[in-house]
PDB file of C-alpha atoms in Angstrom:
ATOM      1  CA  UNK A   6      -6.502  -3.583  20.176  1.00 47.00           C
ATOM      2  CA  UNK A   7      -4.333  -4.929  23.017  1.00 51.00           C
ATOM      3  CA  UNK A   8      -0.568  -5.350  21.798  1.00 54.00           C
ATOM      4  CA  UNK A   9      -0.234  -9.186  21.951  1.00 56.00           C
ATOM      5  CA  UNK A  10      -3.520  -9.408  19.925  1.00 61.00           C
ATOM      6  CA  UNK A  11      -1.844  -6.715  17.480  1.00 54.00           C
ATOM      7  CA  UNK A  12       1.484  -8.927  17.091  1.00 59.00           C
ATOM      8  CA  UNK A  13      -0.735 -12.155  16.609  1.00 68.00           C
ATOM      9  CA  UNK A  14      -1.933 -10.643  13.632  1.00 64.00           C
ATOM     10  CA  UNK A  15       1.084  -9.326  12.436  1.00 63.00           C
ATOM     11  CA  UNK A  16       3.131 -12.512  12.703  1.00 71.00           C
ATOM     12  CA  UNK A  17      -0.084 -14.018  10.505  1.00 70.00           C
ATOM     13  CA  UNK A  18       0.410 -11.548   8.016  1.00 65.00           C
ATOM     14  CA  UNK A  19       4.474 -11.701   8.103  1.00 70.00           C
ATOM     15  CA  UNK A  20       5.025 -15.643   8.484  1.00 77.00           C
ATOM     16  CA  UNK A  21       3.299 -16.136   4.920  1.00 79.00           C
ATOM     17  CA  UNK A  22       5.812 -13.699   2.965  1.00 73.00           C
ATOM     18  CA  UNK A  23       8.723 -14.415   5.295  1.00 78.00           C
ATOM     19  CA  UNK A  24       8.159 -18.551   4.546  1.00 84.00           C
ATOM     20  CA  UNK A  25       7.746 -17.965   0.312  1.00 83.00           C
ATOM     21  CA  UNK A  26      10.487 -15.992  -0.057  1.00 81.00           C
ATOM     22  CA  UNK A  27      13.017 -17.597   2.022  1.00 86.00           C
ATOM     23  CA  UNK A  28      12.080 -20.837  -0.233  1.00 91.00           C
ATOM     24  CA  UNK A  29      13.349 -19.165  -2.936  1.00 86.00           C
ATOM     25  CA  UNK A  30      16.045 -17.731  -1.044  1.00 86.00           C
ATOM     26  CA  UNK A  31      17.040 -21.862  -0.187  1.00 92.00           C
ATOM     27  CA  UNK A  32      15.965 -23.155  -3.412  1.00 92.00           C
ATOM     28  CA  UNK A  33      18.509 -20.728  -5.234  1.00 88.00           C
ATOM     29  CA  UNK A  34      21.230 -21.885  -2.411  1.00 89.00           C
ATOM     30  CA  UNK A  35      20.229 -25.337  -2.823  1.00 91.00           C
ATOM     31  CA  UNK A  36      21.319 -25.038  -6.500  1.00 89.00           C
ATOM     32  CA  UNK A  37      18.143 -26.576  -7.506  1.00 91.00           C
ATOM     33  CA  UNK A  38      17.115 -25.672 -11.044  1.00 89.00           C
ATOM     34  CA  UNK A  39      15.618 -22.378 -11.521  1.00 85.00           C
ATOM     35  CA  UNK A  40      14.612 -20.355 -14.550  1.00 85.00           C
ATOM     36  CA  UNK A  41      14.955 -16.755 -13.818  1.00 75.00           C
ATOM     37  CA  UNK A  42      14.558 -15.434 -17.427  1.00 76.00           C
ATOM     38  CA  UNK A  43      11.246 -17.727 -17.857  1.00 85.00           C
ATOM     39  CA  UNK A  44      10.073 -16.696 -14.301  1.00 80.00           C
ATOM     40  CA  UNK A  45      10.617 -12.813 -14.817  1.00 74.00           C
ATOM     41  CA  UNK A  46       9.012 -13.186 -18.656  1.00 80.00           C
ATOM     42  CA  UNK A  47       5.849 -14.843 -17.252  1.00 86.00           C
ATOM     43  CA  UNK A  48       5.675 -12.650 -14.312  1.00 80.00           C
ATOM     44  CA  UNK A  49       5.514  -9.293 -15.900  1.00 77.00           C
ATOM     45  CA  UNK A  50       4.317 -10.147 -18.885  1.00 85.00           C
ATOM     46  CA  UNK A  51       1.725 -12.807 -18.130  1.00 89.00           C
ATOM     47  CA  UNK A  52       0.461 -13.267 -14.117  1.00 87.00           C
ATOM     48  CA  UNK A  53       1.132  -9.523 -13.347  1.00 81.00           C
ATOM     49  CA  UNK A  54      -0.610  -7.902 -15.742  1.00 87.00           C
ATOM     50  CA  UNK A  55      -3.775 -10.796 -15.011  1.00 90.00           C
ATOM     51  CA  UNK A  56      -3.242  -9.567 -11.323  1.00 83.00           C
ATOM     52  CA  UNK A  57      -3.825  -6.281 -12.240  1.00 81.00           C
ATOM     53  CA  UNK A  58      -6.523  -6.440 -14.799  1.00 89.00           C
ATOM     54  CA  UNK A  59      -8.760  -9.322 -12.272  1.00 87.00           C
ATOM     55  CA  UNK A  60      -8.081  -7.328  -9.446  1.00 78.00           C
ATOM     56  CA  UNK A  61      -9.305  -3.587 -11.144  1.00 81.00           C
ATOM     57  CA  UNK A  62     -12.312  -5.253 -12.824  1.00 85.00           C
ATOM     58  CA  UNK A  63     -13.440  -6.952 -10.303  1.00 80.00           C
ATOM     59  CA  UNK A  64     -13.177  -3.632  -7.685  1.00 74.00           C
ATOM     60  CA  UNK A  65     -16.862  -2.399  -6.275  1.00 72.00           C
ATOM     61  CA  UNK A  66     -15.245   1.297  -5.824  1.00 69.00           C
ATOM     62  CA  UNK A  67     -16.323   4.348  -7.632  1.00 71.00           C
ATOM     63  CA  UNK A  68     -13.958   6.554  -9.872  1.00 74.00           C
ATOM     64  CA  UNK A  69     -13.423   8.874  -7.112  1.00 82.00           C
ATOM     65  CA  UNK A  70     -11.909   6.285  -5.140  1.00 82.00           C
ATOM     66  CA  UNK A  71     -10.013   4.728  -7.730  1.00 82.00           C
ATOM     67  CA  UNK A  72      -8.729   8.098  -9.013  1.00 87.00           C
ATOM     68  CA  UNK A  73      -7.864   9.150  -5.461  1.00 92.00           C
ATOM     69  CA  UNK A  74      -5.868   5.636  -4.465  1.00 92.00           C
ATOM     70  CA  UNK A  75      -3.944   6.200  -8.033  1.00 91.00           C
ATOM     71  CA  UNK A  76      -3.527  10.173  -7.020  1.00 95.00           C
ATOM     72  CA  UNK A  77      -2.003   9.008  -3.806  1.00 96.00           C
ATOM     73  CA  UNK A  78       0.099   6.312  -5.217  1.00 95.00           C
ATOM     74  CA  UNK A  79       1.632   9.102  -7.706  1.00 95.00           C
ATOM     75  CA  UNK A  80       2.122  11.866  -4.626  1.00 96.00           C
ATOM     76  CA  UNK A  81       3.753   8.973  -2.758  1.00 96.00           C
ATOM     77  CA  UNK A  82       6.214   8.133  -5.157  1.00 95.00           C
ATOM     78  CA  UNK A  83       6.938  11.425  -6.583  1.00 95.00           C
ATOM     79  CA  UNK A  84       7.463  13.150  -2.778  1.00 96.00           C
ATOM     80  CA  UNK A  85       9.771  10.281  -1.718  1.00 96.00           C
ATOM     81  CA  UNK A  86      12.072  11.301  -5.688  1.00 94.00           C
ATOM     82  CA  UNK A  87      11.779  14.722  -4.555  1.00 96.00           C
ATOM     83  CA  UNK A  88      12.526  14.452  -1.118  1.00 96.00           C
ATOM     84  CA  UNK A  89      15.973  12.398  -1.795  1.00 95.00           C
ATOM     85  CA  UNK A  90      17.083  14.474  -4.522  1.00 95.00           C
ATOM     86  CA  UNK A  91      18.812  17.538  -1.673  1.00 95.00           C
ATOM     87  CA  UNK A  92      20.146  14.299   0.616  1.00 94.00           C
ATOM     88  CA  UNK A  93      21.851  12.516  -2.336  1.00 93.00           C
ATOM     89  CA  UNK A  94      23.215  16.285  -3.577  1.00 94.00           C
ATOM     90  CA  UNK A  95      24.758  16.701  -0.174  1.00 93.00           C
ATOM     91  CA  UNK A  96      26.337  13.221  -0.436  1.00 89.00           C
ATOM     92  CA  UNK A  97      27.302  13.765  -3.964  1.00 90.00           C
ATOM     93  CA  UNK A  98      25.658  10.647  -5.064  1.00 88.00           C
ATOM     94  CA  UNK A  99      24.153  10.477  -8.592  1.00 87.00           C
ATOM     95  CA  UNK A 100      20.751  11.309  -8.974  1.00 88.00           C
ATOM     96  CA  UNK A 101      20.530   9.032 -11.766  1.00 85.00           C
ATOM     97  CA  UNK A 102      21.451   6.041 -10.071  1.00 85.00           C
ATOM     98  CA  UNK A 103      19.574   6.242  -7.162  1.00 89.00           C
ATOM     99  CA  UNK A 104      16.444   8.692  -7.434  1.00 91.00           C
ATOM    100  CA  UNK A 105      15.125   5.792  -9.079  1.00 89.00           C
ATOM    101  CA  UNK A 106      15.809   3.367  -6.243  1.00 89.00           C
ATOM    102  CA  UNK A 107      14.207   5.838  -3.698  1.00 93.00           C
ATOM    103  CA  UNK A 108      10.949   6.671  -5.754  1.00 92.00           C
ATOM    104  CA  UNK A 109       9.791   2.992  -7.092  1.00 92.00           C
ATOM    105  CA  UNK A 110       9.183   0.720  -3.838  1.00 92.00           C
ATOM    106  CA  UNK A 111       8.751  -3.327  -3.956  1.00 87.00           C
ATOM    107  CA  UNK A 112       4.958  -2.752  -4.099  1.00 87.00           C
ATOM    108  CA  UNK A 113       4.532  -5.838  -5.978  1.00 79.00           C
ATOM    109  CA  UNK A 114       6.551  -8.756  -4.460  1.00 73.00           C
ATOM    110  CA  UNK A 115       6.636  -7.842  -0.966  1.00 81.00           C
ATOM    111  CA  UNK A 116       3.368  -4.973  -0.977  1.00 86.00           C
ATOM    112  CA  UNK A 117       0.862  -6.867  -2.253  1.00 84.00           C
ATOM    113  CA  UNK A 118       0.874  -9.614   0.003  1.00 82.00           C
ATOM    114  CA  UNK A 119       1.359  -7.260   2.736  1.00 85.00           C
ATOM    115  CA  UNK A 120      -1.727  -5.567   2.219  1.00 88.00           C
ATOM    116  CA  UNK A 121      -3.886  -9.201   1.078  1.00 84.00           C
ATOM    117  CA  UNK A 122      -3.070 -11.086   4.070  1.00 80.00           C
ATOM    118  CA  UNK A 123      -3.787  -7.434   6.192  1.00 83.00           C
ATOM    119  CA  UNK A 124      -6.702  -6.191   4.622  1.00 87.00           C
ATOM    120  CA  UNK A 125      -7.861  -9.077   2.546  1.00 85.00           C
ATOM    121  CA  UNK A 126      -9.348  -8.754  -0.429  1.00 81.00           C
ATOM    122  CA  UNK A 127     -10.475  -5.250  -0.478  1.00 83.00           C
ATOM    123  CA  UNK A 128      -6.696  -4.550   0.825  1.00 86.00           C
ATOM    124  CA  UNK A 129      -5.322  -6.193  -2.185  1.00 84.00           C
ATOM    125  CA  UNK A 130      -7.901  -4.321  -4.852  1.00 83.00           C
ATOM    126  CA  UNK A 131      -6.697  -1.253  -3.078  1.00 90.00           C
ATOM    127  CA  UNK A 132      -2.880  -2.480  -3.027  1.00 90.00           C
ATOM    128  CA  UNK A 133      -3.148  -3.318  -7.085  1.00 84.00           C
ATOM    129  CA  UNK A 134      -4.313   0.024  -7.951  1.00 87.00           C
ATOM    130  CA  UNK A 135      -1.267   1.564  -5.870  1.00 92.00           C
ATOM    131  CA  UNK A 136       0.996  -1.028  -7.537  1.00 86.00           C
ATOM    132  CA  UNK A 137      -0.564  -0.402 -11.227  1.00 83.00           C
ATOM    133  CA  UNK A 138       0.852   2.756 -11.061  1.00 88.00           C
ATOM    134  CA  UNK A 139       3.853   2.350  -9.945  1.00 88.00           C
ATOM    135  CA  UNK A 140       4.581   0.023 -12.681  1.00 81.00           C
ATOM    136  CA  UNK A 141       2.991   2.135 -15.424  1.00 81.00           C
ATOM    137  CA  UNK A 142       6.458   4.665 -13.929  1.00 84.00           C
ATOM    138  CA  UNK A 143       8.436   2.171 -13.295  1.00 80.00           C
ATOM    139  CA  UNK A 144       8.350   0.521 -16.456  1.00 76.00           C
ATOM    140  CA  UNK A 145       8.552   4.320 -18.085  1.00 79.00           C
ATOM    141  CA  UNK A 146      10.448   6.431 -16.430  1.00 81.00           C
ATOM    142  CA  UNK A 147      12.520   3.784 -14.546  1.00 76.00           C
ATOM    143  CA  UNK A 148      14.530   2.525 -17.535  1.00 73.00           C
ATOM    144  CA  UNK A 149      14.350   6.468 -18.466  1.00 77.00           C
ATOM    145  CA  UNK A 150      16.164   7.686 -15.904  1.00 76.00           C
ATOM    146  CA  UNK A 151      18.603   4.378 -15.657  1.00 70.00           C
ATOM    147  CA  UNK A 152      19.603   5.104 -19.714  1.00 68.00           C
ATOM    148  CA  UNK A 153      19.636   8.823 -19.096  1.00 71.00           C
ATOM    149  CA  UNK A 154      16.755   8.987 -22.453  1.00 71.00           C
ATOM    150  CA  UNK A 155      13.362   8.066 -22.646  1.00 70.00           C
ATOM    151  CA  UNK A 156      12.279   4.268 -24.250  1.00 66.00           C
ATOM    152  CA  UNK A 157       9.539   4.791 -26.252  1.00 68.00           C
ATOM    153  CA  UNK A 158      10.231   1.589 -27.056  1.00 69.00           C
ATOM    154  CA  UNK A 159      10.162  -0.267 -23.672  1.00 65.00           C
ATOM    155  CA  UNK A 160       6.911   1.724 -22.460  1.00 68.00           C
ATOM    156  CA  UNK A 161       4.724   0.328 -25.057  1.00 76.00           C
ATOM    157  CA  UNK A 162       6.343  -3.867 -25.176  1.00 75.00           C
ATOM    158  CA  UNK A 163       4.675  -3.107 -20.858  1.00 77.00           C
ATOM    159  CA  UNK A 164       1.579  -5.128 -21.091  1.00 84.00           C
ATOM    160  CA  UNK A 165       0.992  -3.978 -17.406  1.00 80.00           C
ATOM    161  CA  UNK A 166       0.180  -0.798 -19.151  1.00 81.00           C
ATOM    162  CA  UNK A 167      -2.374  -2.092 -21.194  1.00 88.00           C
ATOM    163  CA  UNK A 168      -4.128  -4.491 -18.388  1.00 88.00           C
ATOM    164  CA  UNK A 169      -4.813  -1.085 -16.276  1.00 83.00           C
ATOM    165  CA  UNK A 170      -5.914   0.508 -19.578  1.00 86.00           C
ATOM    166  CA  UNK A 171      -8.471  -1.704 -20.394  1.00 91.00           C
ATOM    167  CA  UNK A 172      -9.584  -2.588 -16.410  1.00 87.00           C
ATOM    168  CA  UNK A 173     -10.360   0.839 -16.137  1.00 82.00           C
ATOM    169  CA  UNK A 174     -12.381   1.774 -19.363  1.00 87.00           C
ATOM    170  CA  UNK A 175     -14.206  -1.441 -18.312  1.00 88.00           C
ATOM    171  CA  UNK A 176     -15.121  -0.410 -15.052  1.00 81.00           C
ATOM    172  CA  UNK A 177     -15.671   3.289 -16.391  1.00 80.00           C
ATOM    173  CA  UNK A 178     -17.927   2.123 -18.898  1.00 82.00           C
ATOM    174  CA  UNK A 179     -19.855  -0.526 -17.074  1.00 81.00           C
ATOM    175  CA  UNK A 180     -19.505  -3.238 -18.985  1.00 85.00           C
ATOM    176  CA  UNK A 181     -20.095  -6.845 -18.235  1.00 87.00           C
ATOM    177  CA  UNK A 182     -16.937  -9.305 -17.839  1.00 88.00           C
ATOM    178  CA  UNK A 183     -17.312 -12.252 -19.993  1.00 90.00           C
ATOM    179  CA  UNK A 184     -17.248 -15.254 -16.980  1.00 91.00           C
ATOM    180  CA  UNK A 185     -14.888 -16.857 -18.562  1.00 93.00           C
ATOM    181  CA  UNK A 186     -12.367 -14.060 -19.327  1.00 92.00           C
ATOM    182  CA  UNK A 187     -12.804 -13.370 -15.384  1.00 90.00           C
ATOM    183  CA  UNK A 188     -11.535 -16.932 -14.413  1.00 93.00           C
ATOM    184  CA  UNK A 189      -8.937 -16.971 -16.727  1.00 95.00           C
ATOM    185  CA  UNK A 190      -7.165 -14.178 -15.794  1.00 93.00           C
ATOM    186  CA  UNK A 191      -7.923 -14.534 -11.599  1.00 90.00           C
ATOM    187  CA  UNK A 192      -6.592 -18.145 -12.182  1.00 92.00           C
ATOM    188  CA  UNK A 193      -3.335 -16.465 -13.798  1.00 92.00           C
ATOM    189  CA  UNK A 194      -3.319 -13.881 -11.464  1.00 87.00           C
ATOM    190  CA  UNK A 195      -3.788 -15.627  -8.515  1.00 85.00           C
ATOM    191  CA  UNK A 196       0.159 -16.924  -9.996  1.00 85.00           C
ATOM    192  CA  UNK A 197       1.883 -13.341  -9.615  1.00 79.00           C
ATOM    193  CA  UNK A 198       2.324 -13.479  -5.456  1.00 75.00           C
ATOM    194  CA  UNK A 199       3.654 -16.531  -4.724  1.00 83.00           C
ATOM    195  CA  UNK A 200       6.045 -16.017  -7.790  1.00 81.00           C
ATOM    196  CA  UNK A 201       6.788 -12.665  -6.394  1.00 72.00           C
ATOM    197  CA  UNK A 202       7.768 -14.200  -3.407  1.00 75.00           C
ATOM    198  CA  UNK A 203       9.621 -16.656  -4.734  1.00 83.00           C
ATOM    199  CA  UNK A 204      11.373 -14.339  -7.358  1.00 77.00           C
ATOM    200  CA  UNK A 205      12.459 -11.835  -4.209  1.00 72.00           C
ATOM    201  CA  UNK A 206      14.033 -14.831  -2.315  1.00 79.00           C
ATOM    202  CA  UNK A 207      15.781 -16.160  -4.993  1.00 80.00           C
ATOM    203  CA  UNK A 208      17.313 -12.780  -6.360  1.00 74.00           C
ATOM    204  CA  UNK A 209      18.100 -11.485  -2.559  1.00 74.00           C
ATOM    205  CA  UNK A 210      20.026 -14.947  -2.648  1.00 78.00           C
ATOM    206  CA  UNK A 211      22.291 -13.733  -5.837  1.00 71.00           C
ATOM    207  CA  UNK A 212      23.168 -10.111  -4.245  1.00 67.00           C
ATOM    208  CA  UNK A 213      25.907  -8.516  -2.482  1.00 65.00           C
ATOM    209  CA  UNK A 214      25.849  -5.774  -0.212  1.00 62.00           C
ATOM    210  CA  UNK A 215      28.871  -3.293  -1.888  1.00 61.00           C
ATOM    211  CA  UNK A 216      29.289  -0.564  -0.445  1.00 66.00           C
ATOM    212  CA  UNK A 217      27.975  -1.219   3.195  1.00 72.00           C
ATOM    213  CA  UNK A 218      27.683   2.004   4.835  1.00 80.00           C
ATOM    214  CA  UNK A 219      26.455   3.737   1.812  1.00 83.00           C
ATOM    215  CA  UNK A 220      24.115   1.163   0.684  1.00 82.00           C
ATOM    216  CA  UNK A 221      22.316   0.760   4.393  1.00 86.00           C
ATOM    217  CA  UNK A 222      21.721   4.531   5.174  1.00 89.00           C
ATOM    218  CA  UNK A 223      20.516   5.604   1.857  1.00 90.00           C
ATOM    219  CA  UNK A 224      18.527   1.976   2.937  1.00 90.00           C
ATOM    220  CA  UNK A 225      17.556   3.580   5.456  1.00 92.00           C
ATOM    221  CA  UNK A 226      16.447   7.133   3.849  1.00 94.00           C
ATOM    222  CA  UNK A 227      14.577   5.250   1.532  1.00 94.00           C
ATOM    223  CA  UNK A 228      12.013   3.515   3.912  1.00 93.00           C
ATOM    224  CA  UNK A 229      12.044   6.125   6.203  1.00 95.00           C
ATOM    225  CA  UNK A 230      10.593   8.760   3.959  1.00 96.00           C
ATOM    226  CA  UNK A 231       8.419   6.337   1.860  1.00 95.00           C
ATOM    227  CA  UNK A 232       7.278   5.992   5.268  1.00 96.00           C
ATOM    228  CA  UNK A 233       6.638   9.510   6.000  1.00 96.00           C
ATOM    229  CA  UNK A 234       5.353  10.212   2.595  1.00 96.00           C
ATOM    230  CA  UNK A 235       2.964   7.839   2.968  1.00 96.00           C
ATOM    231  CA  UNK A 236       1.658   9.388   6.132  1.00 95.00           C
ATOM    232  CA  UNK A 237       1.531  13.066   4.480  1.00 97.00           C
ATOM    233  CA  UNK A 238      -0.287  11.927   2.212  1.00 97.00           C
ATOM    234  CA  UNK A 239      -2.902   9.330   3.780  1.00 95.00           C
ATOM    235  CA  UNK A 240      -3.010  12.845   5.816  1.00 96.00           C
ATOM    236  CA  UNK A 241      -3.566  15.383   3.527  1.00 96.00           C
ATOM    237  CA  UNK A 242      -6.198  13.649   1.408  1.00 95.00           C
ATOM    238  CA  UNK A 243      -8.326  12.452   4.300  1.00 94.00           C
ATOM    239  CA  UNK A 244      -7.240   8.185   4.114  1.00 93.00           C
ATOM    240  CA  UNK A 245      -8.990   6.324   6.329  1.00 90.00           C
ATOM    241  CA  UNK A 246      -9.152   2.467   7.141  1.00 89.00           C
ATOM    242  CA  UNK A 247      -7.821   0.276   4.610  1.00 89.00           C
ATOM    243  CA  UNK A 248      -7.002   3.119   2.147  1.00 92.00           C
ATOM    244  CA  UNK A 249      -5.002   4.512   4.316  1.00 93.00           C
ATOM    245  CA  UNK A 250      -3.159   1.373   5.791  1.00 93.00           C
ATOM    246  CA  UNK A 251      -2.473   0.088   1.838  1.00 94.00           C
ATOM    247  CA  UNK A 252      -1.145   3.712   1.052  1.00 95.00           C
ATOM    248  CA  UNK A 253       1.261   3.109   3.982  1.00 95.00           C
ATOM    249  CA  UNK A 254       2.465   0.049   3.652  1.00 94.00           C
ATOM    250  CA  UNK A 255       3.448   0.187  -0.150  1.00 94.00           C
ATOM    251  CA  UNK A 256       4.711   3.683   0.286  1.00 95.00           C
ATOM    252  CA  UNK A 257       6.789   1.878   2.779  1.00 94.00           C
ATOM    253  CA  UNK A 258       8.592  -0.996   1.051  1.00 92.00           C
ATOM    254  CA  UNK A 259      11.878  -1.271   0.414  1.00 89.00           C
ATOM    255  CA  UNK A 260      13.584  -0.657  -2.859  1.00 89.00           C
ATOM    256  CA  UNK A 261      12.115  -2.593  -6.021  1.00 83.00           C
ATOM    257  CA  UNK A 262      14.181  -5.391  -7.429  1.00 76.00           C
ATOM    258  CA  UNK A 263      13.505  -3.965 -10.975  1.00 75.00           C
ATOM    259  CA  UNK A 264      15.454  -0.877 -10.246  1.00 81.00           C
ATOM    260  CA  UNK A 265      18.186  -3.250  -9.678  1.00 76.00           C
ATOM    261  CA  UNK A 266      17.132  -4.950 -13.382  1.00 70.00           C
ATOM    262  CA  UNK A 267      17.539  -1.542 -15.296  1.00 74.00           C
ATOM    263  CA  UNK A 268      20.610  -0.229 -13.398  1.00 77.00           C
ATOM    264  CA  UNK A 269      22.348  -3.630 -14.626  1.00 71.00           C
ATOM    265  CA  UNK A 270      21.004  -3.230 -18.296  1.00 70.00           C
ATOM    266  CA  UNK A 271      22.004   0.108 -18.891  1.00 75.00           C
ATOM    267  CA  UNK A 272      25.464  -0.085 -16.674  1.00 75.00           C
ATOM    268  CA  UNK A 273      24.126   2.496 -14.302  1.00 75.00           C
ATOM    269  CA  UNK A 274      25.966   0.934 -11.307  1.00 77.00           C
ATOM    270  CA  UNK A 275      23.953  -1.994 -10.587  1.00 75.00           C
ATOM    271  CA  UNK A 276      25.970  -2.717  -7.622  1.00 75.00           C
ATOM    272  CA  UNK A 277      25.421   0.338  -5.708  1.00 81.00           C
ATOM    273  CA  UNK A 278      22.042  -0.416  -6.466  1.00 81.00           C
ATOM    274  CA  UNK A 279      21.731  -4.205  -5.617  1.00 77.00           C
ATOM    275  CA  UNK A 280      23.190  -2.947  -2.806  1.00 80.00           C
ATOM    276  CA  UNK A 281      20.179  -0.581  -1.361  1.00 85.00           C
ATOM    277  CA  UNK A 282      17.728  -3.520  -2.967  1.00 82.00           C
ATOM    278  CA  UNK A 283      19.463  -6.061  -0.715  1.00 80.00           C
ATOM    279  CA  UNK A 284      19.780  -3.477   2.435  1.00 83.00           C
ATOM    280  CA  UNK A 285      16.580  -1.975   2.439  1.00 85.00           C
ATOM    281  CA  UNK A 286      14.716  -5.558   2.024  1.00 83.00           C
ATOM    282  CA  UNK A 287      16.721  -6.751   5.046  1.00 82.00           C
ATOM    283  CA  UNK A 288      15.670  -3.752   7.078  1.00 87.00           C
ATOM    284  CA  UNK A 289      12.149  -3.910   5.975  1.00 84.00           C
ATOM    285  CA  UNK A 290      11.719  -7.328   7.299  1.00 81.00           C
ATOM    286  CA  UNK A 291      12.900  -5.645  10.662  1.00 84.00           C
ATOM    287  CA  UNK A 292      10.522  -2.913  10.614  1.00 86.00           C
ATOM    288  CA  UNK A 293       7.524  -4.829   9.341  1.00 82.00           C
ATOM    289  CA  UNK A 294       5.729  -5.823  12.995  1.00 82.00           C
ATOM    290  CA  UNK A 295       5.893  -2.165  13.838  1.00 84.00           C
ATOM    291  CA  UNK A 296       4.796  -1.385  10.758  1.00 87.00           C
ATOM    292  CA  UNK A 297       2.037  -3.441  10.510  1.00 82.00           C
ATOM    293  CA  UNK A 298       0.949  -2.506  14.344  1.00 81.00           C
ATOM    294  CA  UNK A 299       0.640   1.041  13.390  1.00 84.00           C
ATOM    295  CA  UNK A 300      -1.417   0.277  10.606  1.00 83.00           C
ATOM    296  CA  UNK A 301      -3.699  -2.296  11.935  1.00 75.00           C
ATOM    297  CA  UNK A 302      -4.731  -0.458  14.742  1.00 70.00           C
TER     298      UNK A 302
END
């Protein structure tokens, strides 16, 4: 595909996410009212989990490809931990504050539109398994690692959790949606992007980069290897097409805002970690049109 063609596309599939969040980013700076603890509450435990549970029952894949998207989700994540963990020794960082920064990426608010407005609709199936993952660790062993103990607690208040539970025995088992309980929860799910969006704009908006130098190269670190995790893994399992684009591109984002969430809830240095959240976003939005070239192609 000729390169102007390729940045045409890109720019359709940036301009989207670039316009939603910076309204939030200008609504928050506009001081114009804004419910952040009624936003967050609805979005993870209402319009994500409907995301998630429309999006898995209403996937035409097999349970080979479903296991093998989840598989690769779960190598991406864990690789990208492991490969940080000798970097941040060397620097004498804390593994607890930031191997949980490097291994969750923004593969909601910033991934999943990424991959819908890229691969469409069989993009964003693909991109919601990857994310329902990541959530089921983030929402486990994030706020594990951030407390330094395991929530029992936290893990099972995650409706996420259940919503990928229950998509998958449904799909597993066959069994006919009720019409109704389809619409509902697309209607509600169709919610979580743009308030994604909106969410990431309006929190970037309320961060401050401490820390500079530290904060932008383990920035860096973090999208670079998500990056080439990704790519070892679309690799080694065989990825091809969209499956392998949506593996990249979440592999690649930048570091989750909810890292940020449980660092500043359990006192585990929130700034340093705001810090990498604010950072990496920034250079993400850099690195996107190459991104998105290479996997377009």
């Amino acid at each position: 595909m000729p390169t102007l063609s390729l940045l045409s596309e890109a720019f359709a599939v940036l301009a989207p996410v670039f316009a939603v969040a910076a309204l939030g980013y200008g609504w928050t700076r506009a001081r114009l009212p804004y419910d952040s603890a009624f936003i967050t509450a609805f979005a993870v435990n209402v319009s994500s989990p409907c995301l998630v549970f429309s999006a898995l029952t209403r996937l035409h894949l097999s349970a080979d490809v479903m296991a093998e998207i989840a598989a690769a989700a779960a190598a991406c994540m864990a690789l990208t931990a492991l490969a940080s963990v000798p970097v941040l020794l060397a620097a004498r960082l804390p593994l607890r504050v930031y191997v949980p920064a490097m291994a969750f990426p923004n593969a909601g608010n910033l991934g999943l539109p990424l991959c819908l407005f890229a691969f469409g609709e069989a993009g964003l199936s693909l991109a919601v398994l990857f994310y329902a993952v990541m959530s089921v660790g983030q929402f486990t062993l994030g706020p594990a690692l951030a407390a330094g103990r395991f929530d029992l607690g936290q893990m099972v208040r995650t409706p996420t959790i259940y919503a990928v539970a229950l998509a998958v025995a449904i799909q597993l088992a066959g069994l006919p949606l009720p019409a109704w309980i389809g619409n509902t929860t697309t209607l509600l799910g169709n919610c979580a992007v743009p308030l994604m969006l909106f969410s990431l704009g309006v929190a970037l908006s309320t961060l401050q980069l401490s820390g500079a130098v530290r904060a932008l190269s383990m920035s860096a670190f973090r999208l670079s290897a998500g990056f080439a995790m990704g790519l070892l893994v679309a690799w080694a399992m065989g990825l091809t097409g969209a499956a392998r684009g949506v593996v990249l591109v979440q592999s690649s984002m930048p570091v989750a805002v909810f890292n940020y969430l449980w660092a500043l809830r359990y006192g585990n240095a929130p700034e340093d970690v705001a810090g990498m959240v604010l950072g990496s976003t920034a250079m993400a939005f850099l690195a996107l049109p190459a991104l998105l070239m290479v996997v377009m192609q």
